[in-house]
Amino acid sequence: MTISDPRSVVATPSFRGVSADLASVPPYPFAGLEAQAEALARQGRSVLRFALGDPDLPPPTPMLDALRESVSSPGIHAYSTSRGEPSLREAIASWMHTRFGVTVDPEHEVAVLLGSKEGLTALPRALLNRGESVAVPDPGYPAYIGAAMLSGLRVERFALDPAAAWSPDWSALPGRPGLAYLNYPNNPTGQTVERAVLREAVDAARSRGFTLAFDNAYSEITFGGAPAPSLLQIPGAREVGVEFHSFSKTFGVPGWRLGFAVGNADVIGALVRLKSQIDSGAATPLQRAAVRGLQMYRGPMRPAAIEERVAEYRRRSDRLVQGLEALGEQVVRPGGTLYVWQRVGGRSGAQYADDVLQRHGILLTPGSAFGSRGANYVRWSITRTEPEIELALTRLGNGHAVGN
Ligand code: PMP
């Protein structure tokens, strides 16, 4: 019997279905979208995939060199620790200082993560009790919701205001959450953040007594203007908050599953305590390569190797925005990230995305995947090459029928 033989999938009478907590969570949106594209591709249709934000540019050479060197070091393939290798935690602390002028203690205020998603989603389970609530921005990265629901927690959505550069109004936050997520540069809107918005978030967390989880996964992907801030640059932030970073986007290594959390020592301690029950740390050769990546920074500005990557993303983003606007579409101009957020008129984002997939073979993410306030939007990911962007614009422009 081969793996693909349907007889290999046997009925298991002892399987009683998934847990109630898992059943309560809506399916993760991107898996379904990719399946739709697959189905069309199997019919021989050409599909341009602009749904997933999966960085496509190769990692910087020094990181690959470090990986190659470290992989044959004695003892390197042993278990690491849930908190992360000391050398990487020290490099993270140095980077936080070089990049943001922020001092963190590598022993107590830093944790290495198996991708920032791992830490972001572990946090509610580490901090809150059943029945408590988690505040999640609408629109926002879908993983926050799944994380809360899997722990039997209530989700309170709070609106990001399109008229205020998609920033929150904390006075409208319902209930008394134990934890709130905030993310800038923002997925899906592409908006960057002013420090004043972070100050308001810290004030809200302090006065209302919640932990603030600031998702800074796109801190290095900004298009002009000042470098993106850190939450920890805001006075008092360390008392209420932690910040999450990702190697995936900055260095183009999403498959390495490497990120980190920095900030409040009690929260970092809780996260590491939970992680130690579940994982045994990231692969040490990858952590060594990550050290080399962080060491490329000599100041707050991006080093050349990162600057080149961001310049490419910016070219793509500018071209897509310009092309969509030329077609009469309404686009929210991004200040950074890997996304372009398009407002659609006259129908829902889901209908638009479905139509564009069926008629033009272009896979987009409906804005509703990020919350009800995204219902009239679609999200484009710019992790596709310029020729693919040109092709998508041409198809949209000339009413191309899929399969042509
Ligand atoms: N935060 C945001 C806002 C994201 O968009 C993503 C990935 N798309 C992540 C976190 C997770 O990134 P990773 O786990 O690869 O570090």
Short mmCIF file of C-alpha atoms in Angstrom, two decimals, residues 153-399:
data_model
loop_
_atom_site.label_atom_id
_atom_site.label_comp_id
_atom_site.label_asym_id
_atom_site.label_seq_id
_atom_site.Cartn_x
_atom_site.Cartn_y
_atom_site.Cartn_z
CA LEU A 153 -10.76 32.73 26.14
CA ARG A 154 -13.24 35.30 24.88
CA VAL A 155 -12.25 37.51 21.97
CA GLU A 156 -13.16 41.22 22.01
CA ARG A 157 -12.52 42.91 18.68
CA PHE A 158 -11.60 46.60 18.72
CA ALA A 159 -11.77 48.74 15.60
CA LEU A 160 -8.84 50.25 13.76
CA ASP A 161 -10.11 53.52 12.31
CA PRO A 162 -9.49 54.01 8.56
CA ALA A 163 -9.89 57.76 9.10
CA ALA A 164 -7.05 57.74 11.69
CA ALA A 165 -4.42 55.78 9.69
CA TRP A 166 -5.97 52.56 11.03
CA SER A 167 -5.15 53.29 14.65
CA PRO A 168 -7.32 52.22 17.60
CA ASP A 169 -9.58 54.24 19.85
CA TRP A 170 -8.94 52.61 23.23
CA SER A 171 -11.92 54.33 24.85
CA ALA A 172 -14.14 52.15 22.65
CA LEU A 173 -12.46 48.94 23.83
CA PRO A 174 -15.16 46.76 25.37
CA GLY A 175 -14.85 44.85 28.65
CA ARG A 176 -11.76 44.31 30.75
CA PRO A 177 -9.32 42.31 28.63
CA GLY A 178 -6.34 40.58 30.23
CA LEU A 179 -4.30 40.96 27.06
CA ALA A 180 -4.45 43.13 23.93
CA TYR A 181 -2.60 42.70 20.65
CA LEU A 182 -1.43 45.59 18.51
CA ASN A 183 0.55 45.34 15.27
CA TYR A 184 2.45 47.99 13.25
CA PRO A 185 3.69 48.14 10.55
CA ASN A 186 0.27 46.63 10.12
CA ASN A 187 -0.94 43.46 8.47
CA PRO A 188 -3.25 43.78 6.51
CA THR A 189 -3.47 47.57 6.02
CA GLY A 190 0.25 48.31 5.43
CA GLN A 191 0.07 51.30 7.79
CA THR A 192 2.99 52.37 9.97
CA VAL A 193 2.57 53.93 13.41
CA GLU A 194 3.34 57.22 15.14
CA ARG A 195 4.84 57.05 18.61
CA ALA A 196 1.81 58.92 19.95
CA VAL A 197 -0.34 55.88 19.09
CA LEU A 198 2.03 53.62 21.02
CA ARG A 199 1.96 56.03 23.97
CA GLU A 200 -1.83 55.85 24.02
CA ALA A 201 -1.63 52.05 23.96
CA VAL A 202 0.76 51.99 26.91
CA ASP A 203 -1.50 54.42 28.83
CA ALA A 204 -4.54 52.24 28.10
CA ALA A 205 -2.72 49.07 29.20
CA ARG A 206 -1.60 50.74 32.41
CA SER A 207 -4.92 52.34 33.34
CA ARG A 208 -7.05 49.31 32.40
CA GLY A 209 -4.62 46.69 33.65
CA PHE A 210 -4.01 44.55 30.57
CA THR A 211 -0.80 43.18 29.09
CA LEU A 212 0.07 44.72 25.74
CA ALA A 213 1.53 42.42 23.07
CA PHE A 214 3.06 44.56 20.34
CA ASP A 215 3.66 42.64 17.12
CA ASN A 216 6.58 44.34 15.35
CA ALA A 217 7.13 41.55 12.78
CA TYR A 218 7.47 44.10 9.95
CA SER A 219 9.67 46.63 11.79
CA GLU A 220 12.32 46.48 9.05
CA ILE A 221 9.98 46.62 6.06
CA THR A 222 9.07 50.29 5.73
CA PHE A 223 9.14 52.48 2.65
CA GLY A 224 10.72 55.83 3.49
CA GLY A 225 10.12 58.03 6.50
CA ALA A 226 11.57 57.32 9.94
CA PRO A 227 12.49 53.73 10.86
CA ALA A 228 9.60 51.93 12.59
CA PRO A 229 9.58 52.44 16.37
CA SER A 230 9.76 49.85 19.13
CA LEU A 231 7.11 49.75 21.84
CA LEU A 232 9.98 49.65 24.32
CA GLN A 233 11.01 53.18 23.31
CA ILE A 234 7.86 54.42 25.03
CA PRO A 235 8.32 55.30 28.72
CA GLY A 236 6.53 52.78 30.93
CA ALA A 237 6.14 50.19 28.13
CA ARG A 238 8.29 47.63 29.88
CA GLU A 239 5.91 47.59 32.85
CA VAL A 240 2.97 46.54 30.69
CA GLY A 241 4.24 45.12 27.45
CA VAL A 242 6.22 42.72 25.34
CA GLU A 243 7.23 43.10 21.73
CA PHE A 244 7.49 40.38 19.10
CA HIS A 245 9.95 40.29 16.20
CA SER A 246 10.34 37.94 13.29
CA PHE A 247 13.39 36.81 11.33
CA SER A 248 11.01 35.62 8.58
CA LYS A 249 10.26 38.97 7.00
CA THR A 250 13.46 40.91 7.68
CA PHE A 251 15.83 38.22 6.49
CA GLY A 252 13.59 36.19 4.16
CA VAL A 253 13.75 32.96 6.21
CA PRO A 254 10.09 32.12 6.98
CA GLY A 255 10.79 28.37 6.88
CA TRP A 256 13.45 28.64 9.58
CA ARG A 257 10.75 29.42 12.16
CA LEU A 258 12.69 31.95 14.14
CA GLY A 259 11.53 35.03 16.00
CA PHE A 260 11.88 36.60 19.43
CA ALA A 261 10.05 38.36 22.22
CA VAL A 262 11.53 41.19 24.28
CA GLY A 263 10.14 43.20 27.16
CA ASN A 264 8.53 42.69 30.55
CA ALA A 265 10.54 40.07 32.46
CA ASP A 266 7.48 38.52 34.16
CA VAL A 267 5.69 38.06 30.84
CA ILE A 268 8.81 36.71 29.11
CA GLY A 269 9.29 34.37 32.09
CA ALA A 270 5.70 33.10 31.77
CA LEU A 271 6.17 32.53 28.05
CA VAL A 272 9.39 30.58 28.57
CA ARG A 273 7.79 28.54 31.36
CA LEU A 274 4.98 27.52 28.99
CA LYS A 275 7.37 26.90 26.11
CA SER A 276 9.53 24.62 28.26
CA GLN A 277 6.53 22.28 28.56
CA ILE A 278 6.11 22.17 24.79
CA ASP A 279 9.27 22.81 22.79
CA SER A 280 12.96 22.25 23.32
CA GLY A 281 14.24 25.29 21.51
CA ALA A 282 15.04 26.29 17.92
CA ALA A 283 17.77 24.47 15.97
CA THR A 284 21.13 25.84 17.13
CA PRO A 285 22.67 26.22 13.62
CA LEU A 286 19.74 28.46 12.71
CA GLN A 287 20.21 30.48 15.88
CA ARG A 288 23.89 30.96 15.00
CA ALA A 289 22.95 32.15 11.51
CA ALA A 290 20.41 34.51 13.05
CA VAL A 291 23.17 36.04 15.19
CA ARG A 292 25.07 36.87 12.00
CA GLY A 293 21.97 38.47 10.53
CA LEU A 294 21.45 40.78 13.51
CA GLN A 295 25.15 41.67 13.56
CA MET A 296 24.83 43.17 10.07
CA TYR A 297 23.22 46.22 11.73
CA ARG A 298 25.70 48.98 12.62
CA GLY A 299 23.12 51.60 13.59
CA PRO A 300 19.38 52.31 13.45
CA MET A 301 19.37 52.31 9.64
CA ARG A 302 19.05 49.07 7.67
CA PRO A 303 22.31 47.50 6.42
CA ALA A 304 22.79 47.30 2.62
CA ALA A 305 21.66 43.66 2.32
CA ILE A 306 18.33 44.44 4.02
CA GLU A 307 17.97 47.79 2.25
CA GLU A 308 18.13 45.98 -1.13
CA ARG A 309 15.35 43.61 -0.14
CA VAL A 310 13.15 46.43 1.10
CA ALA A 311 13.85 48.44 -2.07
CA GLU A 312 12.58 45.49 -4.13
CA TYR A 313 9.42 45.20 -2.01
CA ARG A 314 8.93 48.94 -2.34
CA ARG A 315 9.26 48.83 -6.16
CA ARG A 316 6.66 46.07 -6.28
CA SER A 317 4.35 47.85 -3.89
CA ASP A 318 4.63 51.17 -5.80
CA ARG A 319 3.98 49.44 -9.11
CA LEU A 320 0.96 47.58 -7.79
CA VAL A 321 -0.52 50.68 -6.15
CA GLN A 322 0.06 52.77 -9.26
CA GLY A 323 -1.34 50.06 -11.55
CA LEU A 324 -4.46 49.53 -9.44
CA GLU A 325 -5.06 53.27 -9.18
CA ALA A 326 -4.69 53.59 -12.97
CA LEU A 327 -7.47 50.98 -13.24
CA GLY A 328 -9.67 53.19 -11.07
CA GLU A 329 -9.27 51.09 -7.92
CA GLN A 330 -9.10 52.61 -4.42
CA VAL A 331 -5.94 51.63 -2.60
CA VAL A 332 -4.69 52.42 0.90
CA ARG A 333 -1.11 53.54 0.27
CA PRO A 334 1.20 51.36 2.38
CA GLY A 335 4.01 52.78 4.52
CA GLY A 336 5.54 49.31 4.79
CA THR A 337 4.88 45.53 5.14
CA LEU A 338 4.40 43.02 2.36
CA TYR A 339 0.79 44.02 1.62
CA VAL A 340 -1.42 46.33 -0.37
CA TRP A 341 -4.90 46.90 1.04
CA GLN A 342 -7.49 47.64 -1.63
CA ARG A 343 -10.99 48.95 -0.98
CA VAL A 344 -13.61 47.48 -3.29
CA GLY A 345 -16.82 49.30 -4.13
CA GLY A 346 -20.28 47.92 -4.71
CA ARG A 347 -19.72 44.39 -3.41
CA SER A 348 -17.89 42.59 -0.62
CA GLY A 349 -14.19 41.86 -0.66
CA ALA A 350 -15.04 38.15 -0.65
CA GLN A 351 -17.19 38.53 -3.80
CA TYR A 352 -14.49 40.62 -5.46
CA ALA A 353 -11.76 38.08 -4.57
CA ASP A 354 -13.89 35.22 -5.87
CA ASP A 355 -14.64 37.06 -9.11
CA VAL A 356 -11.00 38.00 -9.66
CA LEU A 357 -9.94 34.40 -9.04
CA GLN A 358 -12.53 32.90 -11.38
CA ARG A 359 -12.24 35.48 -14.17
CA HIS A 360 -8.61 36.52 -14.01
CA GLY A 361 -6.87 33.68 -12.16
CA ILE A 362 -5.59 36.03 -9.44
CA LEU A 363 -5.67 34.76 -5.87
CA LEU A 364 -6.22 37.53 -3.28
CA THR A 365 -7.13 37.40 0.40
CA PRO A 366 -10.63 38.74 1.14
CA GLY A 367 -10.41 41.43 3.81
CA SER A 368 -13.01 39.59 5.89
CA ALA A 369 -10.24 37.07 6.75
CA PHE A 370 -8.91 39.81 9.05
CA GLY A 371 -12.22 40.79 10.68
CA SER A 372 -15.57 42.34 9.85
CA ARG A 373 -14.02 45.78 9.34
CA GLY A 374 -12.07 44.32 6.44
CA ALA A 375 -15.27 43.19 4.68
CA ASN A 376 -15.02 45.80 1.92
CA TYR A 377 -11.35 45.17 1.20
CA VAL A 378 -8.99 42.67 -0.37
CA ARG A 379 -5.32 42.20 0.50
CA TRP A 380 -2.58 41.77 -2.09
CA SER A 381 0.72 40.31 -1.01
CA ILE A 382 3.82 41.70 -2.76
CA THR A 383 5.86 38.55 -2.34
CA ARG A 384 5.49 37.99 -6.09
CA THR A 385 7.89 39.27 -8.76
CA GLU A 386 7.35 42.44 -10.78
CA PRO A 387 6.58 40.47 -13.98
CA GLU A 388 3.82 38.65 -12.08
CA ILE A 389 2.47 41.97 -10.85
CA GLU A 390 2.51 43.31 -14.43
CA LEU A 391 0.68 40.21 -15.61
CA ALA A 392 -1.95 40.57 -12.87
CA LEU A 393 -2.49 44.23 -13.79
CA THR A 394 -2.78 43.33 -17.47
CA ARG A 395 -5.33 40.64 -16.71
CA LEU A 396 -7.36 43.00 -14.55
CA GLY A 397 -7.14 45.69 -17.20
CA ASN A 398 -8.19 43.71 -20.21
CA GLY A 399 -10.78 41.42 -18.68
#
